[in-house]
Amino acid sequence: MGKVVHGGDIYRNQVTYDFSVNVNPLGVPVRVRQSMAEALNACECYPDPLAEKLRKALSQKDGVKEEQIVFGNGASELFFGIVHALKPKKVLILIPSFSEYEKSALAVGAEVIYHRLSGEKDFALDEDIFPSISEDIDLLYLANPNNPNGRLIDREILSAILRVCREHGTRVVLDECFLELTAAGTAGSMLSELENYPNLILVRAFTKTYALPGVRLGYLSCADPEAVCALESHLPDWNLSVFAQAAGVAACKETAYVEQAVRLIERERGFCKEFLEYMGFRVFLSDANFLLFRADTPLDEMLLKRGILIRNCSNYPGLGQGYFRVAVKRPEENRILMEMIAQLVYIKGR
């Protein structure tokens, strides 16, 4: 059907446990659920096209100016809005990385240049990227942490990349959608550096942090007013529903919930990594709420027969067959996954 296969396809599979989607394992916060239920009363009205309440709440939470924020129907809509607004001719993308970066660049006819990350280095971004950032690169896509491997970018490397790109006039789209679920948290964000880098467009979403993939709520922050104006003109009015706006306002207050999730993820990621390695798999270092690993069996097919969905990463450029990604979830769910994998490894080894 021409669609790139992502995680979360519970609609065409019989799934009891979905480990293919990397959202907050604590689920939707109670107050966020309540806010969306209350928003039912506003369904007969158009949503606020300026999203003023959400804009104010987010400005206070992130410490950015209200006029520097642009909302999208999820981060994916923003990636497409960015390229349509800026019309880059040459785009640099890391591989492996989120497929929507490449898809958005190709949608405007841009030439895509790839910088391949090394599996021997756990797909970490390092100084090897600098020769690829030539003066004719119009736009660079980065993710911190990167998806599907979950590694954070070293702060010094990231700052150096931004400086070089600023000198070249290269726009940097930095995807921080998973950042708040890492130990680095808000302190690891480049939000505080927006004024220093007008070439920086920082994309975030409520999807992962607050377990709201079905609500579709993303946003970007940029200190260049001309870029903000251009971006807004390439997005539709009313692209945030009354539910998304209500959920976002409530979510901005959920500081303790996010801190609890980060502690849980740190602990459970260590358990999952250790178990997968004990099972003989090559597990890549991750700072995020998911793990990338290699297996020499069709593990996704075997697990799906038992009602467990994991992410087959073979369609990520730079990976191929044998790469899988699993979300870090609640302890009881993680143990069910690991016990099932252990059974499958035992059956295969008999």
mmCIF file of C-alpha atoms in Angstrom:
data_model
loop_
_atom_site.group_PDB
_atom_site.id
_atom_site.type_symbol
_atom_site.label_atom_id
_atom_site.label_comp_id
_atom_site.label_asym_id
_atom_site.label_seq_id
_atom_site.Cartn_x
_atom_site.Cartn_y
_atom_site.Cartn_z
ATOM 1 C CA MET A 1 0.000 0.000 0.000
ATOM 2 C CA GLY A 2 3.053 2.268 -0.161
ATOM 3 C CA LYS A 3 3.215 2.877 3.594
ATOM 4 C CA VAL A 4 6.411 2.418 5.575
ATOM 5 C CA VAL A 5 5.910 -0.213 8.267
ATOM 6 C CA HIS A 6 6.399 1.229 11.750
ATOM 7 C CA GLY A 7 5.741 -0.350 15.120
ATOM 8 C CA GLY A 8 2.346 -0.566 16.744
ATOM 9 C CA ASP A 9 0.432 -2.495 14.071
ATOM 10 C CA ILE A 10 -2.087 -3.994 16.479
ATOM 11 C CA TYR A 11 -4.831 -3.609 13.867
ATOM 12 C CA ARG A 12 -3.710 -6.441 11.578
ATOM 13 C CA ASN A 13 -2.235 -8.720 14.237
ATOM 14 C CA GLN A 14 -3.515 -10.565 17.297
ATOM 15 C CA VAL A 15 -1.487 -8.819 19.997
ATOM 16 C CA THR A 16 -1.596 -9.202 23.774
ATOM 17 C CA TYR A 17 1.665 -7.374 24.522
ATOM 18 C CA ASP A 18 2.993 -4.630 22.241
ATOM 19 C CA PHE A 19 6.732 -4.076 22.633
ATOM 20 C CA SER A 20 7.057 -2.441 19.207
ATOM 21 C CA VAL A 21 6.039 1.054 20.344
ATOM 22 C CA ASN A 22 8.326 2.989 22.692
ATOM 23 C CA VAL A 23 6.039 5.015 24.937
ATOM 24 C CA ASN A 24 6.093 5.762 28.649
ATOM 25 C CA PRO A 25 5.547 2.397 30.396
ATOM 26 C CA LEU A 26 3.398 4.055 33.069
ATOM 27 C CA GLY A 27 0.650 4.744 30.538
ATOM 28 C CA VAL A 28 -1.434 7.900 30.202
ATOM 29 C CA PRO A 29 -1.453 9.965 33.429
ATOM 30 C CA VAL A 30 -4.812 9.966 35.227
ATOM 31 C CA ARG A 31 -5.210 13.750 35.042
ATOM 32 C CA VAL A 32 -4.475 13.694 31.314
ATOM 33 C CA ARG A 33 -7.187 11.079 30.789
ATOM 34 C CA GLN A 34 -9.600 13.204 32.796
ATOM 35 C CA SER A 35 -8.780 16.306 30.751
ATOM 36 C CA MET A 36 -9.590 14.498 27.502
ATOM 37 C CA ALA A 37 -12.865 13.189 28.917
ATOM 38 C CA GLU A 38 -13.823 16.741 29.887
ATOM 39 C CA ALA A 39 -12.929 17.915 26.368
ATOM 40 C CA LEU A 40 -15.913 15.947 25.038
ATOM 41 C CA ASN A 41 -18.013 18.957 25.950
ATOM 42 C CA ALA A 42 -16.063 21.055 23.427
ATOM 43 C CA CYS A 43 -16.505 18.695 20.451
ATOM 44 C CA GLU A 44 -19.205 20.874 18.922
ATOM 45 C CA CYS A 45 -16.731 23.740 18.649
ATOM 46 C CA TYR A 46 -13.650 24.182 16.478
ATOM 47 C CA PRO A 47 -10.411 23.814 18.446
ATOM 48 C CA ASP A 48 -8.454 26.984 19.166
ATOM 49 C CA PRO A 49 -6.299 27.450 16.025
ATOM 50 C CA LEU A 50 -3.679 29.276 18.128
ATOM 51 C CA ALA A 51 -3.750 26.723 20.975
ATOM 52 C CA GLU A 52 -3.229 29.587 23.415
ATOM 53 C CA LYS A 53 -3.668 27.650 26.677
ATOM 54 C CA LEU A 54 -1.304 24.934 25.525
ATOM 55 C CA ARG A 55 1.164 27.472 24.160
ATOM 56 C CA LYS A 56 1.345 29.250 27.526
ATOM 57 C CA ALA A 57 1.694 25.998 29.472
ATOM 58 C CA LEU A 58 4.427 24.701 27.173
ATOM 59 C CA SER A 59 6.292 28.021 27.168
ATOM 60 C CA GLN A 60 6.481 27.876 30.965
ATOM 61 C CA LYS A 61 7.456 24.211 31.021
ATOM 62 C CA ASP A 62 10.237 24.434 28.393
ATOM 63 C CA GLY A 63 11.390 27.981 29.103
ATOM 64 C CA VAL A 64 10.961 29.199 25.523
ATOM 65 C CA LYS A 65 9.057 32.154 24.141
ATOM 66 C CA GLU A 66 5.482 31.528 23.044
ATOM 67 C CA GLU A 67 6.177 32.904 19.574
ATOM 68 C CA GLN A 68 8.964 30.333 19.097
ATOM 69 C CA ILE A 69 6.556 27.370 19.296
ATOM 70 C CA VAL A 70 4.804 25.709 16.345
ATOM 71 C CA PHE A 71 2.374 22.841 16.918
ATOM 72 C CA GLY A 72 1.836 19.804 14.740
ATOM 73 C CA ASN A 73 -0.435 16.793 14.507
ATOM 74 C CA GLY A 74 2.417 14.700 15.831
ATOM 75 C CA ALA A 75 6.119 15.215 15.098
ATOM 76 C CA SER A 76 5.752 13.529 11.709
ATOM 77 C CA GLU A 77 3.544 16.328 10.382
ATOM 78 C CA LEU A 78 6.199 18.818 11.459
ATOM 79 C CA PHE A 79 8.986 17.035 9.574
ATOM 80 C CA PHE A 80 6.980 17.355 6.375
ATOM 81 C CA GLY A 81 6.016 20.953 7.190
ATOM 82 C CA ILE A 82 9.679 21.851 7.710
ATOM 83 C CA VAL A 83 10.893 20.588 4.336
ATOM 84 C CA HIS A 84 7.947 22.084 2.471
ATOM 85 C CA ALA A 85 8.617 25.446 4.115
ATOM 86 C CA LEU A 86 12.416 25.479 3.736
ATOM 87 C CA LYS A 87 12.695 23.552 0.439
ATOM 88 C CA PRO A 88 16.183 22.107 1.021
ATOM 89 C CA LYS A 89 18.015 20.844 -2.044
ATOM 90 C CA LYS A 90 20.430 18.569 -0.180
ATOM 91 C CA VAL A 91 19.628 16.825 3.118
ATOM 92 C CA LEU A 92 22.029 14.890 5.351
ATOM 93 C CA ILE A 93 20.558 11.968 7.299
ATOM 94 C CA LEU A 94 22.152 9.459 9.646
ATOM 95 C CA ILE A 95 21.558 5.770 9.081
ATOM 96 C CA PRO A 96 20.069 3.991 10.831
ATOM 97 C CA SER A 97 17.500 6.569 11.913
ATOM 98 C CA PHE A 98 13.757 7.289 11.825
ATOM 99 C CA SER A 99 12.418 6.686 8.311
ATOM 100 C CA GLU A 100 10.232 9.817 8.270
ATOM 101 C CA TYR A 101 13.333 12.007 7.888
ATOM 102 C CA GLU A 102 14.186 10.440 4.554
ATOM 103 C CA LYS A 103 10.550 10.231 3.504
ATOM 104 C CA SER A 104 9.982 13.941 4.136
ATOM 105 C CA ALA A 105 13.161 14.942 2.250
ATOM 106 C CA LEU A 106 12.228 12.840 -0.757
ATOM 107 C CA ALA A 107 8.722 14.332 -0.732
ATOM 108 C CA VAL A 108 10.171 17.704 -1.809
ATOM 109 C CA GLY A 109 12.641 16.230 -4.278
ATOM 110 C CA ALA A 110 15.718 16.835 -2.122
ATOM 111 C CA GLU A 111 18.918 14.917 -2.704
ATOM 112 C CA VAL A 112 19.554 12.749 0.358
ATOM 113 C CA ILE A 113 23.100 12.192 1.597
ATOM 114 C CA TYR A 114 23.690 9.467 4.179
ATOM 115 C CA HIS A 115 26.154 9.271 7.050
ATOM 116 C CA ARG A 116 26.429 5.663 8.205
ATOM 117 C CA LEU A 117 26.781 5.023 11.942
ATOM 118 C CA SER A 118 28.951 2.087 13.003
ATOM 119 C CA GLY A 119 27.494 -0.911 14.792
ATOM 120 C CA GLU A 120 30.944 -1.538 16.254
ATOM 121 C CA LYS A 121 30.522 1.800 18.066
ATOM 122 C CA ASP A 122 26.938 0.949 19.123
ATOM 123 C CA PHE A 123 25.716 3.353 16.408
ATOM 124 C CA ALA A 124 26.933 6.339 18.448
ATOM 125 C CA LEU A 125 27.363 9.650 16.619
ATOM 126 C CA ASP A 126 30.934 10.915 16.867
ATOM 127 C CA GLU A 127 33.404 13.231 15.113
ATOM 128 C CA ASP A 128 33.325 11.049 11.990
ATOM 129 C CA ILE A 129 30.281 13.047 10.863
ATOM 130 C CA PHE A 130 32.151 16.315 10.291
ATOM 131 C CA PRO A 131 33.507 15.520 6.792
ATOM 132 C CA SER A 132 29.890 14.852 5.728
ATOM 133 C CA ILE A 133 28.725 18.337 6.781
ATOM 134 C CA SER A 134 29.775 20.153 3.641
ATOM 135 C CA GLU A 135 28.768 23.723 2.817
ATOM 136 C CA ASP A 136 26.193 22.568 0.272
ATOM 137 C CA ILE A 137 24.140 20.665 2.879
ATOM 138 C CA ASP A 138 20.937 22.658 3.393
ATOM 139 C CA LEU A 139 19.430 20.604 6.185
ATOM 140 C CA LEU A 140 20.683 18.016 8.673
ATOM 141 C CA TYR A 141 18.395 15.646 10.556
ATOM 142 C CA LEU A 142 19.582 14.494 13.985
ATOM 143 C CA ALA A 143 17.841 12.623 16.804
ATOM 144 C CA ASN A 144 18.870 12.789 20.453
ATOM 145 C CA PRO A 145 18.601 10.006 21.453
ATOM 146 C CA ASN A 146 18.690 8.274 18.093
ATOM 147 C CA ASN A 147 16.058 5.770 17.019
ATOM 148 C CA PRO A 148 16.321 2.731 16.747
ATOM 149 C CA ASN A 149 19.453 2.366 18.900
ATOM 150 C CA GLY A 150 18.685 4.839 21.706
ATOM 151 C CA ARG A 151 22.100 6.484 22.110
ATOM 152 C CA LEU A 152 22.375 10.074 23.285
ATOM 153 C CA ILE A 153 24.693 12.414 21.390
ATOM 154 C CA ASP A 154 27.706 13.610 23.330
ATOM 155 C CA ARG A 155 27.007 17.241 24.289
ATOM 156 C CA GLU A 156 30.366 18.531 23.003
ATOM 157 C CA ILE A 157 29.906 16.748 19.676
ATOM 158 C CA LEU A 158 26.372 18.116 19.324
ATOM 159 C CA SER A 159 27.467 21.685 20.121
ATOM 160 C CA ALA A 160 30.315 21.416 17.610
ATOM 161 C CA ILE A 161 27.905 20.167 14.923
ATOM 162 C CA LEU A 162 25.583 23.095 15.571
ATOM 163 C CA ARG A 163 28.469 25.565 15.314
ATOM 164 C CA VAL A 164 29.703 24.114 12.023
ATOM 165 C CA CYS A 165 26.186 24.097 10.602
ATOM 166 C CA ARG A 166 25.640 27.688 11.700
ATOM 167 C CA GLU A 167 28.800 28.715 9.862
ATOM 168 C CA HIS A 168 27.658 26.859 6.722
ATOM 169 C CA GLY A 169 24.092 28.179 6.885
ATOM 170 C CA THR A 170 22.808 24.622 7.350
ATOM 171 C CA ARG A 171 19.511 24.109 9.160
ATOM 172 C CA VAL A 172 19.581 21.447 11.873
ATOM 173 C CA VAL A 173 16.380 19.600 12.718
ATOM 174 C CA LEU A 174 17.011 18.035 16.119
ATOM 175 C CA ASP A 175 14.475 15.415 17.168
ATOM 176 C CA GLU A 176 14.240 15.194 20.970
ATOM 177 C CA CYS A 177 11.042 13.145 21.099
ATOM 178 C CA PHE A 178 12.561 10.481 23.377
ATOM 179 C CA LEU A 179 14.816 12.759 25.424
ATOM 180 C CA GLU A 180 12.580 13.303 28.442
ATOM 181 C CA LEU A 181 12.481 9.559 29.084
ATOM 182 C CA THR A 182 16.283 9.379 29.428
ATOM 183 C CA ALA A 183 18.342 10.130 32.520
ATOM 184 C CA ALA A 184 19.555 13.298 30.761
ATOM 185 C CA GLY A 185 15.987 14.621 30.729
ATOM 186 C CA THR A 186 15.314 18.306 30.218
ATOM 187 C CA ALA A 187 18.852 19.155 31.325
ATOM 188 C CA GLY A 188 20.123 17.353 28.229
ATOM 189 C CA SER A 189 17.961 19.400 25.863
ATOM 190 C CA MET A 190 19.230 22.102 23.518
ATOM 191 C CA LEU A 191 16.184 24.263 24.329
ATOM 192 C CA SER A 192 18.421 26.612 26.316
ATOM 193 C CA GLU A 193 20.637 27.091 23.237
ATOM 194 C CA LEU A 194 17.930 28.186 20.790
ATOM 195 C CA GLU A 195 18.945 31.854 20.861
ATOM 196 C CA ASN A 196 22.556 30.916 20.096
ATOM 197 C CA TYR A 197 21.593 28.814 17.098
ATOM 198 C CA PRO A 198 18.928 30.416 14.910
ATOM 199 C CA ASN A 199 19.615 27.573 12.434
ATOM 200 C CA LEU A 200 18.278 25.045 14.982
ATOM 201 C CA ILE A 201 14.749 23.635 14.762
ATOM 202 C CA LEU A 202 14.061 21.503 17.805
ATOM 203 C CA VAL A 203 11.231 18.959 17.468
ATOM 204 C CA ARG A 204 9.530 17.298 20.437
ATOM 205 C CA ALA A 205 6.291 15.433 21.081
ATOM 206 C CA PHE A 206 3.953 14.394 23.854
ATOM 207 C CA THR A 207 3.671 10.967 22.198
ATOM 208 C CA LYS A 208 6.476 9.109 23.962
ATOM 209 C CA THR A 209 6.749 11.033 27.221
ATOM 210 C CA TYR A 210 3.073 10.807 28.149
ATOM 211 C CA ALA A 211 2.065 7.623 26.252
ATOM 212 C CA LEU A 212 -0.195 9.518 23.823
ATOM 213 C CA PRO A 213 0.562 8.183 20.308
ATOM 214 C CA GLY A 214 -3.137 8.066 19.432
ATOM 215 C CA VAL A 215 -3.686 11.733 20.299
ATOM 216 C CA ARG A 216 -1.103 13.137 17.826
ATOM 217 C CA LEU A 217 0.539 16.105 19.521
ATOM 218 C CA GLY A 218 3.949 17.394 18.512
ATOM 219 C CA TYR A 219 5.677 20.761 18.497
ATOM 220 C CA LEU A 220 8.840 22.492 17.420
ATOM 221 C CA SER A 221 10.806 25.394 18.846
ATOM 222 C CA CYS A 222 12.909 27.784 16.778
ATOM 223 C CA ALA A 223 14.438 31.209 17.491
ATOM 224 C CA ASP A 224 14.337 32.357 13.836
ATOM 225 C CA PRO A 225 11.050 34.295 13.399
ATOM 226 C CA GLU A 226 11.169 34.051 9.596
ATOM 227 C CA ALA A 227 11.507 30.280 9.762
ATOM 228 C CA VAL A 228 8.656 30.072 12.283
ATOM 229 C CA CYS A 229 6.416 32.144 10.018
ATOM 230 C CA ALA A 230 7.261 29.989 7.004
ATOM 231 C CA LEU A 231 6.628 26.789 8.952
ATOM 232 C CA GLU A 232 3.255 27.961 10.230
ATOM 233 C CA SER A 233 2.158 28.854 6.703
ATOM 234 C CA HIS A 234 2.770 25.262 5.579
ATOM 235 C CA LEU A 235 0.617 23.647 8.251
ATOM 236 C CA PRO A 236 -3.189 23.439 8.245
ATOM 237 C CA ASP A 237 -5.372 25.384 10.650
ATOM 238 C CA TRP A 238 -7.013 23.402 13.456
ATOM 239 C CA ASN A 239 -4.386 20.665 13.253
ATOM 240 C CA LEU A 240 -4.671 20.108 17.027
ATOM 241 C CA SER A 241 -7.968 18.664 18.221
ATOM 242 C CA VAL A 242 -9.664 19.790 21.431
ATOM 243 C CA PHE A 243 -8.499 16.485 22.946
ATOM 244 C CA ALA A 244 -4.868 17.064 21.997
ATOM 245 C CA GLN A 245 -4.872 20.586 23.405
ATOM 246 C CA ALA A 246 -6.523 19.539 26.667
ATOM 247 C CA ALA A 247 -4.173 16.590 27.045
ATOM 248 C CA GLY A 248 -1.145 18.791 26.420
ATOM 249 C CA VAL A 249 -2.107 21.379 29.029
ATOM 250 C CA ALA A 250 -2.612 18.683 31.646
ATOM 251 C CA ALA A 251 0.568 16.807 30.678
ATOM 252 C CA CYS A 252 2.741 19.890 31.188
ATOM 253 C CA LYS A 253 2.072 19.563 34.938
ATOM 254 C CA GLU A 254 3.118 15.900 35.180
ATOM 255 C CA THR A 255 6.696 16.398 36.405
ATOM 256 C CA ALA A 256 6.616 13.711 39.100
ATOM 257 C CA TYR A 257 5.103 11.195 36.660
ATOM 258 C CA VAL A 258 7.973 11.684 34.190
ATOM 259 C CA GLU A 259 10.591 11.374 36.950
ATOM 260 C CA GLN A 260 8.988 8.121 38.136
ATOM 261 C CA ALA A 261 9.029 6.761 34.583
ATOM 262 C CA VAL A 262 12.721 7.587 34.088
ATOM 263 C CA ARG A 263 13.660 5.701 37.269
ATOM 264 C CA LEU A 264 11.614 2.702 36.146
ATOM 265 C CA ILE A 265 13.108 2.730 32.637
ATOM 266 C CA GLU A 266 16.692 2.967 33.915
ATOM 267 C CA ARG A 267 16.191 -0.039 36.165
ATOM 268 C CA GLU A 268 14.223 -2.192 33.704
ATOM 269 C CA ARG A 269 16.435 -1.412 30.705
ATOM 270 C CA GLY A 270 19.386 -2.810 32.622
ATOM 271 C CA PHE A 271 17.449 -5.967 33.432
ATOM 272 C CA CYS A 272 16.322 -6.473 29.825
ATOM 273 C CA LYS A 273 19.781 -5.829 28.390
ATOM 274 C CA GLU A 274 21.422 -8.259 30.772
ATOM 275 C CA PHE A 275 18.825 -10.955 30.058
ATOM 276 C CA LEU A 276 19.038 -10.576 26.259
ATOM 277 C CA GLU A 277 22.829 -10.770 26.417
ATOM 278 C CA TYR A 278 22.567 -13.885 28.584
ATOM 279 C CA MET A 279 20.387 -15.387 25.847
ATOM 280 C CA GLY A 280 23.284 -14.848 23.433
ATOM 281 C CA PHE A 281 22.053 -11.776 21.542
ATOM 282 C CA ARG A 282 24.180 -8.774 20.603
ATOM 283 C CA VAL A 283 22.544 -5.865 22.452
ATOM 284 C CA PHE A 284 23.501 -2.293 21.582
ATOM 285 C CA LEU A 285 24.036 0.373 24.231
ATOM 286 C CA SER A 286 20.970 2.544 24.803
ATOM 287 C CA ASP A 287 20.103 5.565 26.944
ATOM 288 C CA ALA A 288 16.429 5.430 25.991
ATOM 289 C CA ASN A 289 13.312 3.405 26.766
ATOM 290 C CA PHE A 290 14.088 0.779 24.124
ATOM 291 C CA LEU A 291 16.825 -1.650 23.115
ATOM 292 C CA LEU A 292 18.166 -2.641 19.702
ATOM 293 C CA PHE A 293 19.605 -6.152 19.383
ATOM 294 C CA ARG A 294 20.564 -8.812 16.850
ATOM 295 C CA ALA A 295 19.221 -12.339 16.586
ATOM 296 C CA ASP A 296 19.829 -15.055 14.007
ATOM 297 C CA THR A 297 16.223 -16.284 14.126
ATOM 298 C CA PRO A 298 12.929 -14.688 12.946
ATOM 299 C CA LEU A 299 12.205 -13.750 16.546
ATOM 300 C CA ASP A 300 9.431 -11.322 15.640
ATOM 301 C CA GLU A 301 7.453 -14.009 13.803
ATOM 302 C CA MET A 302 7.950 -16.522 16.594
ATOM 303 C CA LEU A 303 6.810 -14.074 19.268
ATOM 304 C CA LEU A 304 3.838 -12.848 17.261
ATOM 305 C CA LYS A 305 2.465 -16.386 17.188
ATOM 306 C CA ARG A 306 2.363 -16.052 20.962
ATOM 307 C CA GLY A 307 0.676 -12.649 20.954
ATOM 308 C CA ILE A 308 3.805 -10.521 21.474
ATOM 309 C CA LEU A 309 4.712 -7.790 18.984
ATOM 310 C CA ILE A 310 8.281 -6.496 18.691
ATOM 311 C CA ARG A 311 9.789 -4.187 16.075
ATOM 312 C CA ASN A 312 11.514 -5.827 13.133
ATOM 313 C CA CYS A 313 14.156 -3.248 12.130
ATOM 314 C CA SER A 314 15.145 -4.810 8.816
ATOM 315 C CA ASN A 315 13.584 -1.870 6.915
ATOM 316 C CA TYR A 316 15.865 0.665 8.608
ATOM 317 C CA PRO A 317 18.547 1.739 6.097
ATOM 318 C CA GLY A 318 21.892 0.598 7.443
ATOM 319 C CA LEU A 319 20.545 -2.393 9.362
ATOM 320 C CA GLY A 320 18.902 -5.295 7.509
ATOM 321 C CA GLN A 321 17.777 -8.748 8.563
ATOM 322 C CA GLY A 322 18.309 -9.869 12.134
ATOM 323 C CA TYR A 323 17.877 -6.515 13.898
ATOM 324 C CA PHE A 324 15.034 -6.095 16.382
ATOM 325 C CA ARG A 325 13.922 -3.395 18.814
ATOM 326 C CA VAL A 326 11.947 -3.844 22.010
ATOM 327 C CA ALA A 327 10.400 -1.236 24.259
ATOM 328 C CA VAL A 328 11.191 -1.160 27.955
ATOM 329 C CA LYS A 329 7.892 -1.602 29.756
ATOM 330 C CA ARG A 330 6.646 -2.395 33.269
ATOM 331 C CA PRO A 331 8.498 -5.121 35.218
ATOM 332 C CA GLU A 332 5.743 -7.717 34.894
ATOM 333 C CA GLU A 333 5.514 -7.167 31.110
ATOM 334 C CA ASN A 334 9.281 -7.237 30.619
ATOM 335 C CA ARG A 335 9.500 -10.557 32.457
ATOM 336 C CA ILE A 336 6.790 -12.073 30.294
ATOM 337 C CA LEU A 337 8.729 -11.065 27.163
ATOM 338 C CA MET A 338 12.038 -12.367 28.485
ATOM 339 C CA GLU A 339 10.513 -15.661 29.663
ATOM 340 C CA MET A 340 8.974 -16.178 26.227
ATOM 341 C CA ILE A 341 12.263 -15.405 24.479
ATOM 342 C CA ALA A 342 14.036 -17.856 26.797
ATOM 343 C CA GLN A 343 11.502 -20.562 25.875
ATOM 344 C CA LEU A 344 12.016 -19.905 22.157
ATOM 345 C CA VAL A 345 15.803 -20.010 22.497
ATOM 346 C CA TYR A 346 15.507 -23.288 24.407
ATOM 347 C CA ILE A 347 13.193 -24.805 21.783
ATOM 348 C CA LYS A 348 15.564 -23.745 18.982
ATOM 349 C CA GLY A 349 18.544 -25.217 20.806
ATOM 350 C CA ARG A 350 16.994 -28.637 21.407
#
